Coordinates of C-alpha atoms in Angstrom, one line a residue:
M1 CA 14.3 -6.3 15.1
L2 CA 11.9 -7.7 12.5
Q3 CA 14.5 -7.8 9.7
E4 CA 17.1 -9.2 12.1
G5 CA 14.8 -12.0 13.1
V6 CA 14.1 -12.9 9.5
V7 CA 17.8 -12.9 8.6
K8 CA 18.6 -15.0 11.6
R9 CA 16.0 -17.5 10.7
H10 CA 17.4 -18.0 7.2
R11 CA 21.0 -18.2 8.5
T12 CA 20.3 -20.8 11.1
G13 CA 18.4 -22.9 8.5
W14 CA 15.4 -23.7 10.6
S15 CA 13.5 -26.7 9.2
R16 CA 10.2 -25.7 7.7
A17 CA 8.9 -29.3 7.9
A18 CA 9.8 -29.7 11.5
G19 CA 7.9 -26.6 12.4
G20 CA 4.8 -27.6 10.4
R21 CA 2.8 -29.0 13.2
G22 CA 3.6 -26.1 15.5
R23 CA 2.6 -23.6 12.9
T24 CA -0.7 -25.5 12.2
A25 CA -1.5 -25.3 15.9
L26 CA -0.6 -21.6 16.0
R27 CA -2.8 -21.0 12.9
T28 CA -5.7 -22.8 14.6
A29 CA -5.3 -20.8 17.8
A30 CA -4.8 -17.6 16.0
A31 CA -7.9 -18.3 13.8
G32 CA -10.0 -18.7 16.9
A33 CA -8.7 -15.5 18.5
V34 CA -9.0 -13.3 15.4
S35 CA -12.4 -14.7 14.4
A36 CA -13.7 -14.2 18.0
A37 CA -12.5 -10.6 18.0
L38 CA -14.0 -9.8 14.6
V39 CA -17.3 -11.5 15.4
A40 CA -17.4 -9.7 18.8
G41 CA -16.8 -6.4 17.1
T42 CA -19.5 -7.2 14.6
V43 CA -22.0 -8.0 17.3
V44 CA -21.2 -4.8 19.1
G45 CA -21.3 -2.6 16.0
L46 CA -24.5 -4.1 14.6
A47 CA -26.4 -4.9 17.8
P48 CA -29.4 -2.7 17.1
A49 CA -30.0 -4.5 13.8
A50 CA -29.5 -8.0 15.1
E51 CA -33.1 -9.1 14.7
A52 CA -33.1 -8.2 11.0
A53 CA -29.7 -9.8 10.2
P54 CA -29.5 -11.4 6.8
A55 CA -29.0 -15.1 6.4
I56 CA -25.4 -16.3 6.6
R57 CA -24.0 -19.7 5.7
F58 CA -20.5 -21.1 5.6
V59 CA -19.6 -23.0 2.5
D60 CA -16.7 -24.7 0.7
I61 CA -16.0 -23.6 -2.9
A62 CA -13.9 -25.5 -5.4
G63 CA -11.4 -23.0 -6.8
D64 CA -8.8 -23.4 -9.6
G65 CA -7.7 -27.0 -9.9
G66 CA -10.3 -28.1 -7.3
T67 CA -8.5 -26.2 -4.4
V68 CA -11.0 -25.8 -1.5
L69 CA -11.8 -22.2 -0.6
K70 CA -13.5 -21.6 2.7
A71 CA -16.2 -18.9 2.3
N72 CA -19.3 -17.4 3.9
V73 CA -22.4 -16.1 2.0
L74 CA -24.9 -13.6 3.1
T75 CA -28.2 -13.0 1.3
P76 CA -30.7 -10.2 2.0
A77 CA -33.2 -11.0 4.7
G78 CA -36.4 -12.4 3.1
A79 CA -34.7 -13.4 -0.1
D80 CA -37.0 -16.1 -1.6
G81 CA -35.5 -16.6 -5.0
S82 CA -38.2 -14.6 -6.8
H83 CA -35.6 -12.0 -8.0
D84 CA -31.9 -11.5 -8.2
Y85 CA -29.6 -9.2 -6.2
P86 CA -26.3 -7.5 -7.1
L87 CA -23.3 -9.6 -6.0
I88 CA -20.2 -8.4 -4.1
V89 CA -17.2 -10.7 -3.7
L90 CA -14.7 -10.0 -1.0
P91 CA -11.3 -11.8 -1.0
T92 CA -9.7 -11.8 2.4
S93 CA -6.6 -9.7 3.4
W94 CA -3.2 -11.2 3.8
G95 CA -3.2 -13.3 6.9
L96 CA -6.9 -12.7 8.0
P97 CA -9.6 -15.4 8.2
Q98 CA -12.9 -15.4 6.2
V99 CA -14.9 -13.6 9.0
E100 CA -12.8 -10.5 8.3
Y101 CA -15.6 -8.7 6.4
L102 CA -18.5 -10.0 8.4
A103 CA -19.6 -6.6 9.7
Q104 CA -19.5 -4.9 6.3
A105 CA -21.0 -8.0 4.6
Q106 CA -24.0 -7.8 6.9
K107 CA -24.4 -4.1 6.1
L108 CA -24.2 -4.7 2.4
A109 CA -26.6 -7.6 2.6
D110 CA -29.0 -5.4 4.6
S111 CA -29.0 -2.9 1.8
G112 CA -29.8 -5.5 -0.8
Y113 CA -26.7 -7.4 -2.0
V114 CA -25.6 -11.0 -2.1
V115 CA -22.2 -10.9 -0.4
L116 CA -19.6 -13.7 -0.6
A117 CA -16.4 -13.5 1.4
Y118 CA -13.8 -16.1 0.9
N119 CA -10.4 -17.1 2.3
V120 CA -7.8 -16.8 -0.5
R121 CA -5.8 -19.9 -1.2
G122 CA -2.9 -20.7 1.1
F123 CA -4.2 -19.0 4.2
W124 CA -6.0 -20.4 7.2
Q125 CA -8.3 -23.3 6.3
S126 CA -8.4 -22.8 2.6
G127 CA -6.3 -25.2 0.5
G128 CA -3.4 -24.6 -1.7
R129 CA -0.4 -22.4 -1.1
I130 CA 0.1 -18.6 -1.2
E131 CA 0.6 -17.5 -4.8
V132 CA 0.5 -13.7 -4.1
A133 CA -2.3 -12.8 -6.5
G134 CA -0.8 -15.0 -9.2
P135 CA -2.8 -16.7 -12.0
P136 CA -4.3 -19.3 -9.6
D137 CA -5.7 -16.6 -7.4
I138 CA -7.3 -14.8 -10.3
A139 CA -8.8 -18.1 -11.5
D140 CA -10.1 -18.7 -8.0
A141 CA -11.9 -15.4 -8.0
S142 CA -13.7 -16.3 -11.2
K143 CA -14.6 -19.7 -9.8
V144 CA -16.1 -18.0 -6.8
I145 CA -18.2 -15.8 -9.0
D146 CA -19.3 -18.9 -10.9
W147 CA -20.3 -20.6 -7.7
A148 CA -22.3 -17.6 -6.5
L149 CA -24.2 -17.3 -9.8
A150 CA -25.1 -21.0 -9.5
H151 CA -26.0 -21.2 -5.8
T152 CA -27.3 -17.8 -4.8
P153 CA -29.8 -15.3 -6.2
A154 CA -27.0 -13.2 -7.6
D155 CA -27.5 -11.1 -10.7
P156 CA -24.9 -11.9 -13.4
R157 CA -25.2 -8.4 -14.8
H158 CA -24.3 -6.6 -11.6
I159 CA -21.1 -8.0 -10.0
G160 CA -18.7 -6.1 -7.8
M161 CA -15.5 -6.9 -5.9
A162 CA -13.8 -5.3 -2.9
G163 CA -11.2 -6.0 -0.4
V164 CA -8.5 -4.6 1.9
S165 CA -4.8 -5.0 1.1
Y166 CA -4.4 -8.5 -0.5
G167 CA -8.1 -8.6 -1.3
A168 CA -7.8 -5.2 -3.0
G169 CA -5.0 -6.4 -5.3
I170 CA -6.9 -9.6 -6.2
S171 CA -10.0 -7.6 -6.9
L172 CA -8.3 -5.2 -9.3
L173 CA -6.5 -8.0 -11.1
T174 CA -9.7 -10.0 -11.4
A175 CA -11.5 -7.0 -12.9
A176 CA -8.8 -6.9 -15.5
H177 CA -9.3 -10.5 -16.4
D178 CA -13.0 -11.1 -15.9
K179 CA -15.4 -8.9 -17.8
R180 CA -18.3 -9.8 -15.5
V181 CA -16.9 -7.5 -12.7
K182 CA -18.5 -4.1 -13.1
A183 CA -17.3 -2.3 -10.1
V184 CA -14.3 -2.5 -7.8
A185 CA -13.3 -0.9 -4.4
A186 CA -9.6 -1.5 -3.8
L187 CA -8.8 -0.4 -0.3
S188 CA -5.2 -0.1 0.9
G189 CA -4.0 -2.3 -2.0
W190 CA -1.4 -2.2 -4.7
A191 CA -1.4 -1.5 -8.4
D192 CA 2.3 -2.0 -8.8
L193 CA 3.8 -4.6 -6.5
I194 CA 7.5 -3.9 -7.4
D195 CA 7.0 -0.1 -6.9
S196 CA 5.5 -1.0 -3.5
I197 CA 8.2 -3.3 -2.0
Y198 CA 11.2 -2.4 -4.2
S199 CA 10.8 1.3 -4.9
G200 CA 14.0 3.0 -5.9
R201 CA 15.6 -0.4 -6.4
T202 CA 15.6 -0.6 -2.6
Q203 CA 14.2 -3.5 -0.6
H204 CA 11.6 -2.5 1.9
L205 CA 12.8 -4.9 4.5
Q206 CA 10.5 -4.2 7.5
A207 CA 7.4 -4.4 5.3
A208 CA 8.7 -7.7 3.7
A209 CA 9.4 -9.1 7.1
V210 CA 5.9 -8.4 8.3
L211 CA 4.4 -10.0 5.2
D212 CA 6.7 -13.0 5.5
G213 CA 6.0 -13.4 9.2
A214 CA 2.2 -13.3 8.7
A215 CA 2.4 -15.8 5.9
T216 CA 4.5 -18.2 8.1
L217 CA 2.0 -17.9 11.0
T218 CA -1.3 -18.1 9.1
G219 CA -0.6 -19.7 5.8
R220 CA 1.6 -21.9 3.6
E221 CA 4.0 -20.2 1.3
S222 CA 4.5 -21.6 -2.2
P223 CA 8.1 -22.5 -3.1
E224 CA 8.2 -19.6 -5.6
L225 CA 7.2 -17.1 -2.8
R226 CA 9.8 -18.6 -0.5
E227 CA 12.4 -18.1 -3.2
I228 CA 11.3 -14.5 -3.8
F229 CA 11.5 -13.6 -0.1
D230 CA 15.0 -15.3 0.2
N231 CA 16.3 -13.4 -2.9
L232 CA 14.9 -10.1 -1.6
Y233 CA 16.7 -10.5 1.7
A234 CA 19.9 -11.7 0.0
S235 CA 20.1 -8.6 -2.3
D236 CA 21.3 -10.9 -5.1
L237 CA 21.4 -8.8 -8.3
T238 CA 21.4 -11.9 -10.5
T239 CA 17.8 -12.6 -9.4
E240 CA 16.6 -9.0 -9.6
Q241 CA 15.0 -9.3 -13.0
Q242 CA 13.3 -12.6 -12.0
M243 CA 11.8 -10.8 -9.0
I244 CA 10.7 -7.8 -11.1
D245 CA 9.0 -10.2 -13.7
W246 CA 7.3 -12.0 -10.8
G247 CA 6.0 -8.7 -9.4
R248 CA 4.8 -7.4 -12.8
K249 CA 2.7 -10.5 -13.4
R250 CA 0.9 -9.7 -10.1
S251 CA 0.4 -5.9 -10.7
A252 CA -2.8 -4.4 -12.1
A253 CA -0.7 -1.7 -13.7
T254 CA 0.6 -4.4 -16.1
Y255 CA -3.0 -5.0 -17.3
V256 CA -4.3 -1.5 -17.2
D257 CA -5.2 -1.6 -21.0
Q258 CA -7.3 -4.8 -20.3
L259 CA -8.9 -3.1 -17.3
N260 CA -9.8 0.0 -19.4
R261 CA -11.3 -2.2 -22.1
N262 CA -13.5 -4.1 -19.5
N263 CA -14.5 -0.7 -18.1
P264 CA -15.4 -1.5 -14.5
A265 CA -15.9 1.5 -12.1
V266 CA -12.8 1.6 -10.0
M267 CA -12.5 3.2 -6.5
L268 CA -9.0 3.3 -5.0
A269 CA -8.4 4.2 -1.4
N270 CA -5.2 4.3 0.5
A271 CA -3.3 6.0 3.4
W272 CA -0.5 8.6 3.0
G273 CA 1.8 6.7 5.4
D274 CA 1.1 3.2 4.0
T275 CA 4.4 1.4 4.7
V276 CA 3.5 -1.7 2.6
F277 CA 1.9 -0.1 -0.4
P278 CA 2.9 3.6 -0.7
A279 CA 0.3 6.0 -2.1
N280 CA 2.5 6.9 -5.1
Q281 CA 1.8 3.7 -7.0
Y282 CA -2.0 4.2 -6.6
A283 CA -1.8 7.8 -7.8
S284 CA 0.3 6.8 -10.9
F285 CA -2.1 4.0 -11.7
Y286 CA -5.2 6.2 -11.3
E287 CA -3.9 8.6 -14.0
K288 CA -3.7 5.7 -16.5
L289 CA -7.3 4.6 -15.9
T290 CA -10.0 5.7 -18.4
V291 CA -12.9 4.0 -16.6
P292 CA -15.2 5.7 -14.1
K293 CA -12.8 6.2 -11.2
R294 CA -12.2 7.7 -7.8
L295 CA -9.0 8.2 -5.7
Q296 CA -9.3 8.7 -2.0
L297 CA -6.2 9.3 0.2
R298 CA -6.1 10.1 3.9
P299 CA -3.8 9.8 7.0
G300 CA -2.8 6.4 8.4
D301 CA -0.8 3.3 7.6
H302 CA -1.5 0.1 5.9
A303 CA -5.2 -0.8 6.2
T304 CA -5.7 1.5 9.2
P305 CA -8.2 3.8 7.5
E306 CA -10.6 0.8 7.0
L307 CA -9.9 -0.9 10.3
T308 CA -12.8 0.4 12.4
G309 CA -15.2 -0.5 9.7
L310 CA -14.2 -4.2 10.0
F311 CA -15.6 -4.0 13.5
G312 CA -18.9 -2.5 12.4
L313 CA -18.0 1.0 13.6
P314 CA -18.7 4.2 11.5
N315 CA -16.0 4.5 8.8
D316 CA -16.0 6.9 5.9
V317 CA -14.0 4.6 3.6
W318 CA -16.5 1.8 3.9
T319 CA -19.4 4.3 3.6
D320 CA -18.0 5.6 0.3
T321 CA -17.5 2.0 -0.8
G322 CA -21.2 1.3 -0.2
R323 CA -22.1 4.5 -2.1
W324 CA -19.8 3.4 -5.0
F325 CA -21.5 0.1 -5.3
D326 CA -25.0 1.5 -4.9
H327 CA -24.4 3.8 -7.9
Y328 CA -22.6 1.5 -10.2
L329 CA -24.3 -1.8 -9.4
K330 CA -27.8 -0.6 -8.4
G331 CA -28.0 2.6 -10.4
A332 CA -28.7 4.7 -7.3
D333 CA -28.7 8.5 -8.0
N334 CA -26.6 9.2 -4.9
G335 CA -24.3 11.8 -6.4
V336 CA -21.1 9.8 -6.0
D337 CA -20.3 10.2 -9.7
A338 CA -20.8 14.0 -9.6
E339 CA -18.3 14.6 -6.8
Q340 CA -14.7 15.5 -7.4
P341 CA -13.0 12.2 -8.1
V342 CA -9.8 12.8 -6.3
R343 CA -10.4 13.2 -2.6
L344 CA -7.6 14.0 -0.2
K345 CA -7.5 14.5 3.6
S346 CA -4.5 16.3 5.1
R347 CA -2.6 14.7 7.9
G348 CA -3.6 17.7 10.1
A349 CA -7.2 18.5 11.0
G350 CA -9.9 19.0 8.4
G351 CA -12.1 17.1 6.0
Y352 CA -11.7 15.9 2.4
E353 CA -10.5 18.2 -0.3
G354 CA -11.7 17.6 -3.9
Y355 CA -9.8 17.8 -7.1
P356 CA -10.8 17.0 -10.7
D357 CA -7.7 14.8 -11.3
W358 CA -4.3 14.0 -9.8
K359 CA -2.4 16.5 -11.9
S360 CA -4.4 19.3 -10.4
V361 CA -3.2 18.3 -6.9
T362 CA 0.4 19.1 -7.9
A363 CA -0.2 21.9 -10.3
T364 CA 1.7 24.5 -8.2
R365 CA 5.3 23.8 -7.3
K366 CA 8.1 25.7 -5.6
K367 CA 11.8 24.7 -5.8
I368 CA 14.2 24.8 -2.8
A369 CA 17.7 25.2 -4.1
L370 CA 20.2 22.6 -2.8
A371 CA 23.2 24.9 -3.2
G372 CA 26.9 24.1 -2.6
S373 CA 28.6 20.8 -2.1
A374 CA 28.1 18.3 0.7
T375 CA 30.0 15.0 1.4
I376 CA 28.6 12.4 3.8
H377 CA 29.9 9.1 5.1
A378 CA 27.8 5.9 4.8
N379 CA 26.9 3.0 7.1
V380 CA 25.7 5.1 10.1
D381 CA 22.1 6.1 10.9
S382 CA 22.1 9.9 11.3
G383 CA 18.9 9.9 13.2
A384 CA 16.8 11.0 10.3
D385 CA 14.5 8.0 9.7
G386 CA 11.2 7.0 8.1
G387 CA 10.0 5.5 11.4
I388 CA 8.9 2.0 12.2
V389 CA 6.6 0.0 10.0
F390 CA 2.9 0.5 11.0
L391 CA 3.7 2.2 14.4
S392 CA 5.0 5.6 13.1
S393 CA 2.2 6.3 10.7
I394 CA -0.5 5.2 13.1
L395 CA 0.9 7.7 15.7
D396 CA 0.7 10.3 12.9
Q397 CA -2.8 9.3 12.1
V398 CA -4.0 9.3 15.7
A399 CA -1.9 12.0 17.4
Q400 CA -0.3 14.0 14.5
L401 CA 3.0 12.8 15.8
P402 CA 5.2 11.7 12.8
P403 CA 8.9 10.7 13.3
L404 CA 11.0 13.6 14.6
A405 CA 14.6 14.8 14.1
S406 CA 16.5 17.8 15.4
M407 CA 18.1 19.7 12.5
P408 CA 20.9 21.3 14.6
L409 CA 21.8 18.0 16.2
L410 CA 21.9 15.9 13.0
P411 CA 25.6 14.9 12.5
R412 CA 26.8 16.5 9.2
R413 CA 29.3 13.7 8.8
W414 CA 26.4 11.3 8.1
A415 CA 23.7 13.6 6.9
A416 CA 23.4 16.4 4.3
V417 CA 21.0 19.1 5.3
W418 CA 19.4 22.0 3.3
Q419 CA 16.7 24.3 4.6
S420 CA 14.3 26.7 3.0
E421 CA 13.5 30.2 4.3
R422 CA 10.9 30.6 6.9
Y423 CA 7.4 30.8 5.4
G424 CA 5.4 33.9 6.4
S425 CA 2.1 32.0 5.9
A426 CA 0.9 28.5 6.2
Q427 CA 1.9 26.2 3.3
R428 CA 0.0 23.2 2.0
V429 CA 2.1 20.3 0.7
R430 CA -0.1 18.3 -1.6
G431 CA 1.1 15.5 -3.9
T432 CA 4.6 14.2 -4.8
T433 CA 7.8 16.0 -3.9
T434 CA 10.7 15.4 -6.2
L435 CA 14.5 15.5 -5.7
H436 CA 17.0 16.3 -8.4
T437 CA 20.7 16.3 -7.5
T438 CA 24.2 15.3 -8.8
L439 CA 25.8 12.5 -6.9
T440 CA 29.4 11.4 -6.9
P441 CA 29.9 8.1 -5.0
T442 CA 33.1 6.4 -4.0
D443 CA 31.7 2.9 -4.9
E444 CA 29.7 1.4 -7.7
S445 CA 26.7 0.6 -5.5
G446 CA 25.0 2.5 -2.7
T447 CA 21.8 3.7 -1.1
L448 CA 20.5 7.1 0.0
I449 CA 17.4 8.1 1.8
A450 CA 15.9 11.5 1.2
H451 CA 13.7 13.0 4.0
L452 CA 11.6 16.2 3.9
Y453 CA 10.9 17.8 7.3
D454 CA 8.7 20.5 8.6
V455 CA 11.0 22.4 10.9
G456 CA 9.7 24.6 13.8
P457 CA 11.4 27.6 15.5
L458 CA 13.4 25.3 17.8
G459 CA 14.8 23.3 15.0
I460 CA 12.7 20.2 15.6
G461 CA 11.6 18.6 12.3
K462 CA 8.5 16.6 11.8
L463 CA 8.7 14.1 8.9
V464 CA 6.6 15.2 5.9
T465 CA 7.7 12.5 3.5
H466 CA 10.7 10.4 2.4
A467 CA 11.9 7.8 -0.1
P468 CA 14.9 5.5 -0.6
Y469 CA 17.1 5.3 -3.7
T470 CA 19.7 2.6 -4.6
W471 CA 22.1 2.4 -7.6
H472 CA 24.4 -0.3 -9.0
G473 CA 27.0 -0.4 -11.6
R474 CA 28.2 3.2 -11.4
T475 CA 31.8 4.2 -11.9
P476 CA 33.4 5.3 -8.6
G477 CA 34.3 9.0 -8.7
E478 CA 32.1 9.8 -11.6
P479 CA 29.0 12.1 -11.0
F480 CA 25.5 11.1 -12.2
D481 CA 22.1 12.6 -11.9
V482 CA 19.6 11.4 -9.3
D483 CA 15.9 12.0 -9.8
L484 CA 13.7 10.7 -7.0
D485 CA 10.0 10.9 -6.3
L486 CA 9.3 11.0 -2.5
F487 CA 6.2 9.3 -1.3
S488 CA 3.1 11.4 -2.0
T489 CA 1.4 13.1 1.0
A490 CA -0.8 16.0 2.2
Y491 CA 0.7 18.0 5.0
D492 CA 0.1 21.5 6.3
V493 CA 3.3 23.5 7.2
P494 CA 2.5 26.2 9.9
A495 CA 3.5 29.8 9.3
G496 CA 6.9 30.6 10.7
H497 CA 8.2 27.1 9.9
R498 CA 10.8 25.9 7.3
L499 CA 11.1 22.9 5.1
A500 CA 14.3 20.9 5.3
L501 CA 15.7 18.2 3.1
V502 CA 17.9 15.7 4.8
V503 CA 19.8 12.9 2.9
D504 CA 21.6 10.1 4.7
T505 CA 22.4 6.4 4.0
V506 CA 20.8 4.3 6.6
D507 CA 17.1 3.7 7.6
P508 CA 15.8 0.7 9.5
L509 CA 12.9 0.4 7.0
Y510 CA 15.2 -0.4 4.1
A511 CA 18.2 -2.4 2.9
E512 CA 21.4 -0.5 2.7
H513 CA 23.8 -1.2 -0.2
N514 CA 26.7 1.1 0.7
P515 CA 30.0 -0.7 1.2
S516 CA 31.9 -0.1 4.4
G517 CA 33.7 3.3 4.3
A518 CA 31.7 4.6 1.3
Q519 CA 31.2 8.4 0.9
L520 CA 28.7 10.3 -1.1
T521 CA 29.2 13.8 -2.5
F522 CA 26.2 16.0 -3.5
S523 CA 26.9 18.9 -5.8
S524 CA 25.0 21.6 -7.7
P525 CA 26.6 22.3 -11.1
G526 CA 25.9 25.7 -12.5
D527 CA 24.4 24.2 -15.7
D528 CA 22.4 21.7 -13.8
P529 CA 21.5 23.0 -10.3
S530 CA 20.2 20.7 -7.6
Y531 CA 16.8 21.2 -6.0
V532 CA 13.9 19.7 -4.3
S533 CA 10.5 20.6 -5.9
V534 CA 7.6 20.7 -3.5
P535 CA 4.0 20.9 -4.6
L536 CA 3.3 23.8 -2.3
G537 CA 0.6 26.5 -2.3
E538 CA 0.0 29.3 0.1
E539 CA -3.2 29.4 2.2

């Protein structure tokens, strides 16, 4: 429904100018509602400490080019200017107002930080237009740091940045461009924007529609952003390189060498089921960092692991963020640097597991042979899907109920299915599953979606992971190799269950590029057998 609504809007050519006053009114009303909810949550979460609350003031800051940025500043209670405090800057998330971080800002100020949260340009009451972490946004962040150093008791030697989602991306990019930033906590963010919304050369339509809709309601899109969204929906290959170049400019992975030279301490946290910024791109980026670093992954969807903390409730991600800053900005000997830097929480019950690096997570692998040949028809959803943006992964996080599919009932005309043997003991899927197969299409372009399921005795499969893959410019009837990384995860397969790989061509999360009537044939040549490689170890 989301993507249909977006497509309909563009086809009918709604006037953006005519709707300006309506959207402004919506933004104002929504600002009040969201702000009230966050402030109410903050009061509830911090009620016992209300009397010792740090000083807060709302200010306007001149960003890049003089653009006004709305911000709030908290200083430790009793600060009298006699000494400086470490500074933490918090850029807001996509579509949220400047009070987003108030609960966490108060906690940080209580523990001795100057905290400055600001609304990024283009959203809510800040000026300018949405640049999607472009050069103006990075320049804004440096201007905010300048302002804090000039107008608060902030210590220029101890500056950190943190944020959720959009704020995480801006924080990472700023640390790569501004040497003053000594520590970063990037929560539910991205390091590679293209690998997030265009992985496998496939448009993540539902995620894009959510971002587009939020920007329309709460902000003002730049002409460049509007063009990017329109080109994404249109699937115009002539603009593909333009979109990739646009995304690379806004990806911390592009500047990883600069970030390593600046040497800030970087904490990355994300959710296994993040439907906006999948965990893969964070894991790949983490491996390239040579700075003090930490990677923390747990169940949930986009920004849900941090959500309760925004209301002042106990939250392990925000707790670890505070410990990260305490050590790297204050020099606290709290042991955070001595812990295993890669921390994973399975989608089942249990606490965090520690690993020395990402490679150790996937050190043990087992292959499931994809024997024989299978031909499927395109353009019909087989029933094997990645779910619904946000909803499905939240259900998995809260109730361990991922998307389901019945293996016996999946129509083989539209889905190819391979299954492993039953496992005699519980298995632990940890890391990135990879698919290798030989594909012969009937058309030059097409899309497939690979799904890995945990299949119980009754044949009901619970989705473990999946990923889309799109190709263009292939010769019809000629086979070619497909190598695809499925989205990283941590999942426990019970004893007596199987793993199943299901490949089909339609998923509501993604764009489909199969022409009408297309067919896909999967084969396993003797000199190049097909398989799915699962990072799988016995209990």
